[in-house]
CSV table of N, CA and C in Angstrom, one decimal:
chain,number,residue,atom,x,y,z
A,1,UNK,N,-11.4,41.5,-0.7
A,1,UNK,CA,-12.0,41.0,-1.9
A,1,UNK,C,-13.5,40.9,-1.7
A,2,UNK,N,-14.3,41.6,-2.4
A,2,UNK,CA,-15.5,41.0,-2.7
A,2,UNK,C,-16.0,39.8,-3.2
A,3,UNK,N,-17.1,39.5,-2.9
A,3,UNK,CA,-17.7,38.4,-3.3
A,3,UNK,C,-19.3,39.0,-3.8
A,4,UNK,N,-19.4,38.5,-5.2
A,4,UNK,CA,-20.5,39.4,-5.8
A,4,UNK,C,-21.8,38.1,-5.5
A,5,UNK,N,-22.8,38.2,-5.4
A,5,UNK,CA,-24.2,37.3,-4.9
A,5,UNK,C,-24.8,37.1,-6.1
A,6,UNK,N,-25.6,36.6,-6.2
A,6,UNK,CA,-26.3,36.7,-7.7
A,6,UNK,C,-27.7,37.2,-6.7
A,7,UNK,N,-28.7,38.4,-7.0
A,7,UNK,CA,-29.4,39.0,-6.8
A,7,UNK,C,-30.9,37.9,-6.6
A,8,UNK,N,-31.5,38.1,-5.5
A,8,UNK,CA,-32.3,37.0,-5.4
A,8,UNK,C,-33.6,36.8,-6.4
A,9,UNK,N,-34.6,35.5,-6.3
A,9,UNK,CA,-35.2,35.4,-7.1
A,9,UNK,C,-36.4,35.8,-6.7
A,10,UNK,N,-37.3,36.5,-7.7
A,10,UNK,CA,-38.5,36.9,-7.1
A,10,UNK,C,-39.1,36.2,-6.2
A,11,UNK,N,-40.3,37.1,-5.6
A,11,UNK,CA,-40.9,36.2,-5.1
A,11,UNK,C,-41.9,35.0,-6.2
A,12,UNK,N,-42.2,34.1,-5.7
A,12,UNK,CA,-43.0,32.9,-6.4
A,12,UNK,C,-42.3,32.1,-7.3
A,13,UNK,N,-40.9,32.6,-7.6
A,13,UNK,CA,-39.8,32.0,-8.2
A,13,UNK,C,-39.3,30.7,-7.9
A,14,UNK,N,-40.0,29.9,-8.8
A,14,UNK,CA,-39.5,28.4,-8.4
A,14,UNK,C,-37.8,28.0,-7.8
A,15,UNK,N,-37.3,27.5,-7.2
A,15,UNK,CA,-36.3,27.4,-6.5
A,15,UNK,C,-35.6,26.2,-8.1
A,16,UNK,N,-33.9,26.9,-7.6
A,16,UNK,CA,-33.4,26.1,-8.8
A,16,UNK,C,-33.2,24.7,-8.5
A,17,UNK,N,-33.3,23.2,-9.0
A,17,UNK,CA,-33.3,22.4,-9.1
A,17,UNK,C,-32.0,21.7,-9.4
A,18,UNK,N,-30.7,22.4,-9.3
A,18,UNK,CA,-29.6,21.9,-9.5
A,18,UNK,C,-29.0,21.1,-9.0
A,19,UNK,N,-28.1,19.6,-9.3
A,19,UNK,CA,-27.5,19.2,-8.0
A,19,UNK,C,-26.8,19.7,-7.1
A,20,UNK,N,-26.5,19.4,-6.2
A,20,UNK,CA,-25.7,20.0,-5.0
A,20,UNK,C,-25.0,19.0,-4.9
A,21,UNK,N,-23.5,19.0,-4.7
A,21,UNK,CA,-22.3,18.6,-3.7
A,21,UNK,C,-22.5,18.7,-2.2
A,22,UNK,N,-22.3,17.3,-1.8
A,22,UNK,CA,-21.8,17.4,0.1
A,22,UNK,C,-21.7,18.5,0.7
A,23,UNK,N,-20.3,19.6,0.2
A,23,UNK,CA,-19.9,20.5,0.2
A,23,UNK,C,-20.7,22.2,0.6
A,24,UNK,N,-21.4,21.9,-0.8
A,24,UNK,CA,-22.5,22.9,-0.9
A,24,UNK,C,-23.4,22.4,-0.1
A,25,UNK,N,-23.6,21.3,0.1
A,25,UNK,CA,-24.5,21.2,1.1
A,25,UNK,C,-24.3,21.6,2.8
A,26,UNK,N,-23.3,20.7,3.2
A,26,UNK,CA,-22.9,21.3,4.4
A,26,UNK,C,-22.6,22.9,4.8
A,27,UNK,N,-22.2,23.8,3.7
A,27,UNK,CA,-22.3,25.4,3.6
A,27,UNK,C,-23.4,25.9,3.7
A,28,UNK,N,-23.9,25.0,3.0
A,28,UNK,CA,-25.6,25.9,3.0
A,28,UNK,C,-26.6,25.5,4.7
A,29,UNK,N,-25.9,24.3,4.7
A,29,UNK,CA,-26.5,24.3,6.5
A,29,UNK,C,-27.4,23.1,6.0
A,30,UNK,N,-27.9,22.4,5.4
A,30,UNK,CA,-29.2,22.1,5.1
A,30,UNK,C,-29.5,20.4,5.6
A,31,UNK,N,-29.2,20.8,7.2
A,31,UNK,CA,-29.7,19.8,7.9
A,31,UNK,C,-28.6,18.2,7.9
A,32,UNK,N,-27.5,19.0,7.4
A,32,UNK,CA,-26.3,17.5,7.5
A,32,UNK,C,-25.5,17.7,8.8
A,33,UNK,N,-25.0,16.3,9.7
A,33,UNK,CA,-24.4,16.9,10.6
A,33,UNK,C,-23.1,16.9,10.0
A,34,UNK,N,-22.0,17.5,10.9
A,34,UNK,CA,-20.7,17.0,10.6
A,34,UNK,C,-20.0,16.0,11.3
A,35,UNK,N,-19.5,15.1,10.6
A,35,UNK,CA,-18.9,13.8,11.8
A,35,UNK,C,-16.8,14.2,11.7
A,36,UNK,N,-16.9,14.1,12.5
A,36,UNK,CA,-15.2,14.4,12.7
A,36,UNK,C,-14.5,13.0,12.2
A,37,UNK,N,-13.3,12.8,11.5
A,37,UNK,CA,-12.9,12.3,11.3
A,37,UNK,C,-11.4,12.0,11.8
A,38,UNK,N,-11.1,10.6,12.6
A,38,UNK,CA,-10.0,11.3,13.6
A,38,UNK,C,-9.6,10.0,13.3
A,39,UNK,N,-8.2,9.7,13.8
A,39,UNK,CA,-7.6,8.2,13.8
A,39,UNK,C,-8.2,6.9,13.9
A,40,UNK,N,-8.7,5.9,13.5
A,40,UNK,CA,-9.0,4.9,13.7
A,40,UNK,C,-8.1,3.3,13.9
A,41,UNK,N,-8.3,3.3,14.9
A,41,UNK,CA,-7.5,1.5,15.4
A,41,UNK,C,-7.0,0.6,14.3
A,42,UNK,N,-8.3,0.6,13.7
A,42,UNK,CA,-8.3,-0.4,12.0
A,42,UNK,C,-6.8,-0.2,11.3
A,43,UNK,N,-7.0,1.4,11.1
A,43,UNK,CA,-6.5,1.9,9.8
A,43,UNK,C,-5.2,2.0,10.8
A,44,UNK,N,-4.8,2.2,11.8
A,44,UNK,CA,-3.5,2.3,12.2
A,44,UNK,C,-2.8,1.0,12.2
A,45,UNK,N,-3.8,0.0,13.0
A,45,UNK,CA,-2.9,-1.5,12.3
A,45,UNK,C,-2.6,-1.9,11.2
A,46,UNK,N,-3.2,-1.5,10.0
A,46,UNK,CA,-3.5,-1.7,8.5
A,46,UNK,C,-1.7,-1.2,8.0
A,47,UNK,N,-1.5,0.1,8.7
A,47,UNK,CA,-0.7,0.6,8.6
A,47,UNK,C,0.6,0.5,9.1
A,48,UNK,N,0.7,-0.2,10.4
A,48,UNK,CA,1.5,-0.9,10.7
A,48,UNK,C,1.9,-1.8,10.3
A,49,UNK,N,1.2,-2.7,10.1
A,49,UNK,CA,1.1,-4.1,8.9
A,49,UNK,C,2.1,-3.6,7.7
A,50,UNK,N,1.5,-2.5,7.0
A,50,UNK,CA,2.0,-2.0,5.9
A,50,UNK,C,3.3,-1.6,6.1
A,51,UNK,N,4.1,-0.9,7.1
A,51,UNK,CA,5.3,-0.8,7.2
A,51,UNK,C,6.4,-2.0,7.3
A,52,UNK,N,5.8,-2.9,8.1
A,52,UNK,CA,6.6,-4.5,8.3
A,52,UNK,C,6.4,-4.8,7.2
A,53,UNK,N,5.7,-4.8,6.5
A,53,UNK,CA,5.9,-5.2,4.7
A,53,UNK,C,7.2,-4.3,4.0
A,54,UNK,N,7.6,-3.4,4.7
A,54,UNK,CA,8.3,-2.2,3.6
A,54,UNK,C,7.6,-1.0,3.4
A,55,UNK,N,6.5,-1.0,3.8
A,55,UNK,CA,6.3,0.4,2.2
A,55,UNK,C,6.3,1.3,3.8
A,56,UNK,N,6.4,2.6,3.5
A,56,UNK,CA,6.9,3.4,3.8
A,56,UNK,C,6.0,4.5,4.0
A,57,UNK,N,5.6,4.8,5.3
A,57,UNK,CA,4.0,6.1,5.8
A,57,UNK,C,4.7,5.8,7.3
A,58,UNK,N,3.2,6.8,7.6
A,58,UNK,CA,4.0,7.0,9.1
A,58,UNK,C,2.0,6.2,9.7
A,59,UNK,N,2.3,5.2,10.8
A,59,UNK,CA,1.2,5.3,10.9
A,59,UNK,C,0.5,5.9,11.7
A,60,UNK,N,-0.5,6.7,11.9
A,60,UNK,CA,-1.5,7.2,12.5
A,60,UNK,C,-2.9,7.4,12.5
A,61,UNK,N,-3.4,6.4,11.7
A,61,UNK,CA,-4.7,6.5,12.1
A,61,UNK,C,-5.4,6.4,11.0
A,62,UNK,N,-4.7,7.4,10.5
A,62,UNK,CA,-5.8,8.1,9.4
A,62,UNK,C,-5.4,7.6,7.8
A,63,UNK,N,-6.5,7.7,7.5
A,63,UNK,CA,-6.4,6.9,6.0
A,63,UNK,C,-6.4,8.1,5.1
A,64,UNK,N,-5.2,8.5,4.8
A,64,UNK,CA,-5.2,9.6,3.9
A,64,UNK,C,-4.4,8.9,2.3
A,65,UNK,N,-4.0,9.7,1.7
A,65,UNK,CA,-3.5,9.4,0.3
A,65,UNK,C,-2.2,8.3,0.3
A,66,UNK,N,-1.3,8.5,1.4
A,66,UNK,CA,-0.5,8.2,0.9
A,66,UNK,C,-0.6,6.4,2.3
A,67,UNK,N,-1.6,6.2,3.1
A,67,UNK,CA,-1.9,4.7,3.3
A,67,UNK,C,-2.7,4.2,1.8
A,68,UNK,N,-3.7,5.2,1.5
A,68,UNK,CA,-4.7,4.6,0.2
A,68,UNK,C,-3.2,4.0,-1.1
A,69,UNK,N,-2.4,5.0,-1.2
A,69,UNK,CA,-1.2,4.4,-2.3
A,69,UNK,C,-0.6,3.1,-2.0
A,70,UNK,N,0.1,3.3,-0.6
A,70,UNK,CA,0.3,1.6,-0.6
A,70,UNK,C,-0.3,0.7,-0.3
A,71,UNK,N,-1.7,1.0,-0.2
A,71,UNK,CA,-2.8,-0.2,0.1
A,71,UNK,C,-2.8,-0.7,-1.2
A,72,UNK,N,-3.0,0.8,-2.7
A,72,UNK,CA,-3.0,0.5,-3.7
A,72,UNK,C,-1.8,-0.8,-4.2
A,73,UNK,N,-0.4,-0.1,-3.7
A,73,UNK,CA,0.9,-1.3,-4.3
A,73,UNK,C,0.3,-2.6,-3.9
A,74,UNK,N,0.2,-2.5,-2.5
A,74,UNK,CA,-0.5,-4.1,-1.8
A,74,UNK,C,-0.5,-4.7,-2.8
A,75,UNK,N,-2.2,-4.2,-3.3
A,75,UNK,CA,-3.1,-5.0,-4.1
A,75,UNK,C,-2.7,-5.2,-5.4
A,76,UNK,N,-1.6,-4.2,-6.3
A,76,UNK,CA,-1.1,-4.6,-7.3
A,76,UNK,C,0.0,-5.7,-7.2
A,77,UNK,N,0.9,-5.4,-6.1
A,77,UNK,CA,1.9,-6.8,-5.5
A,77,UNK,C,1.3,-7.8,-5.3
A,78,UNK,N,0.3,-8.3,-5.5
A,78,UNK,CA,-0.2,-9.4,-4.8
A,78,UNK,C,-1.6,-9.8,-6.3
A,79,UNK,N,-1.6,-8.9,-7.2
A,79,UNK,CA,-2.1,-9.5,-8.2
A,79,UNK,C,-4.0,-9.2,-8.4
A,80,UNK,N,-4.3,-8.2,-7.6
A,80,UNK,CA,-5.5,-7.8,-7.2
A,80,UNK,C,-5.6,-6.5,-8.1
A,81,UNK,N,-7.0,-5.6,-8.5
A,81,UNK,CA,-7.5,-5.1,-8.7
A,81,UNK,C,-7.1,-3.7,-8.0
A,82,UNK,N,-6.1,-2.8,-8.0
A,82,UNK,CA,-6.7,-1.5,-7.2
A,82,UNK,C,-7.1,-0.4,-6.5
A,83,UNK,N,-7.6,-1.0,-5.6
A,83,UNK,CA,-8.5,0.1,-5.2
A,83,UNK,C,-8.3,1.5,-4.0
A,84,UNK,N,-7.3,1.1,-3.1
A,84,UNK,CA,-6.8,1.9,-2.1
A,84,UNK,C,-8.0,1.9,-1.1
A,85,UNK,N,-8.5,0.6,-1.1
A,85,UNK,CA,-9.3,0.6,0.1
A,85,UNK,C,-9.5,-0.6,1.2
A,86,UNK,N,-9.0,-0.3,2.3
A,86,UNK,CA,-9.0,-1.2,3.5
A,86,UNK,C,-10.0,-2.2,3.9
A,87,UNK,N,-10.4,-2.9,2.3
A,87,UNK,CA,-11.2,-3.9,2.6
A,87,UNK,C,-11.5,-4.8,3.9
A,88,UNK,N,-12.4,-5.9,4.2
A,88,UNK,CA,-12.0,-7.1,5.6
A,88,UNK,C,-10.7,-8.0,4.4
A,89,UNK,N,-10.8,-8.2,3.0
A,89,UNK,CA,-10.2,-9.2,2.6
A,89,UNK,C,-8.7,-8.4,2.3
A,90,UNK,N,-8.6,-7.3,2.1
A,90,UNK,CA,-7.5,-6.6,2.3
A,90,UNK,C,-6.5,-6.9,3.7
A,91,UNK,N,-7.4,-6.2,5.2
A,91,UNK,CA,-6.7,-6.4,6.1
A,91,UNK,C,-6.4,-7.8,6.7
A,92,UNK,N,-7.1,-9.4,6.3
A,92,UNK,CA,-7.0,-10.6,6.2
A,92,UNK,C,-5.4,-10.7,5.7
A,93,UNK,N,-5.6,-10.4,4.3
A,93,UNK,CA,-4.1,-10.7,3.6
A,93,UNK,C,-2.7,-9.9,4.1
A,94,UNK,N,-3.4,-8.8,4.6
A,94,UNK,CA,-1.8,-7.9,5.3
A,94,UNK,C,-1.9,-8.6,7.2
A,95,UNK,N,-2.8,-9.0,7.4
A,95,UNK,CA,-2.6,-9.6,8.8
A,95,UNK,C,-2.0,-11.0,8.4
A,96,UNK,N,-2.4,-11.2,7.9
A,96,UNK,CA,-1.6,-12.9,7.8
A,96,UNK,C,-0.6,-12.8,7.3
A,97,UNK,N,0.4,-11.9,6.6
A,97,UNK,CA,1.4,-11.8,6.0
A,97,UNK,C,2.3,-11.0,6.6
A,98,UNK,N,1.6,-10.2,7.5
A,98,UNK,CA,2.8,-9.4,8.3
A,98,UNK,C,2.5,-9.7,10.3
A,99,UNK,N,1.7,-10.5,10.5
A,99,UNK,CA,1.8,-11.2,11.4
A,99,UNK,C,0.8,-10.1,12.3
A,100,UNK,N,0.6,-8.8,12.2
A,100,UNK,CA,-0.1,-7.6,12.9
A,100,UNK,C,-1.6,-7.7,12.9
A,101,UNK,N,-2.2,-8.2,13.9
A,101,UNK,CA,-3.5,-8.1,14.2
A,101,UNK,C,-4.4,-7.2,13.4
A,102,UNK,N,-4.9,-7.3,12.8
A,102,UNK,CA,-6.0,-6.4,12.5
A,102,UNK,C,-7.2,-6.5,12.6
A,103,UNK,N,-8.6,-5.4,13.5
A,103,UNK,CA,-9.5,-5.8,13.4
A,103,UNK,C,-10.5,-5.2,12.8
């Protein structure tokens, strides 16, 4: 499959002013590093926590969609706002309720 370019701009051609995405940015090279994203201790106790409650993930580390969902239940079970994110006052309330350290 080809991929068609859009034909470059003259010379003295002001450069286009568009926003750019992370994405596009990181493609285009323009000076972002990349940081790897790998298991973290936090999010695996969070998640452990989360299973001695019931809900149901596998833990490893990583904070993907389906720890963000039942962070989400958490916080709707418990009368909170939302958010699917592993707040300090999030992991406070699943540490003191399921007994699992979290730091």
């Amino acid at each position: 499959m080809l991929i068609k370019r859009p034909p470059p701009a003259p010379a003295g051609a002001e450069a286009e002013t568009k926003p750019r995405d992370a994405i596009t940015e990181l493609l285009l090279g323009n000076g972002h590093e990349v940081q790897a994203v790998g298991p973290s201790k936090t999010v695996l106790a969070a998640q452990k926590a989360l299973v001695k409650l019931g809900f149901v993930l596998k833990p490893d580390g990583v904070m993907g969609a389906t720890t963000r969902q039942a962070i989400e239940r958490y916080e709707r079970d418990h009368g909170r706002a939302s958010r699917g994110e592993l707040t300090p006052a999030i992991s406070r309330l699943l540490s003191a309720e399921s007994g699992v350290p979290i730091n």
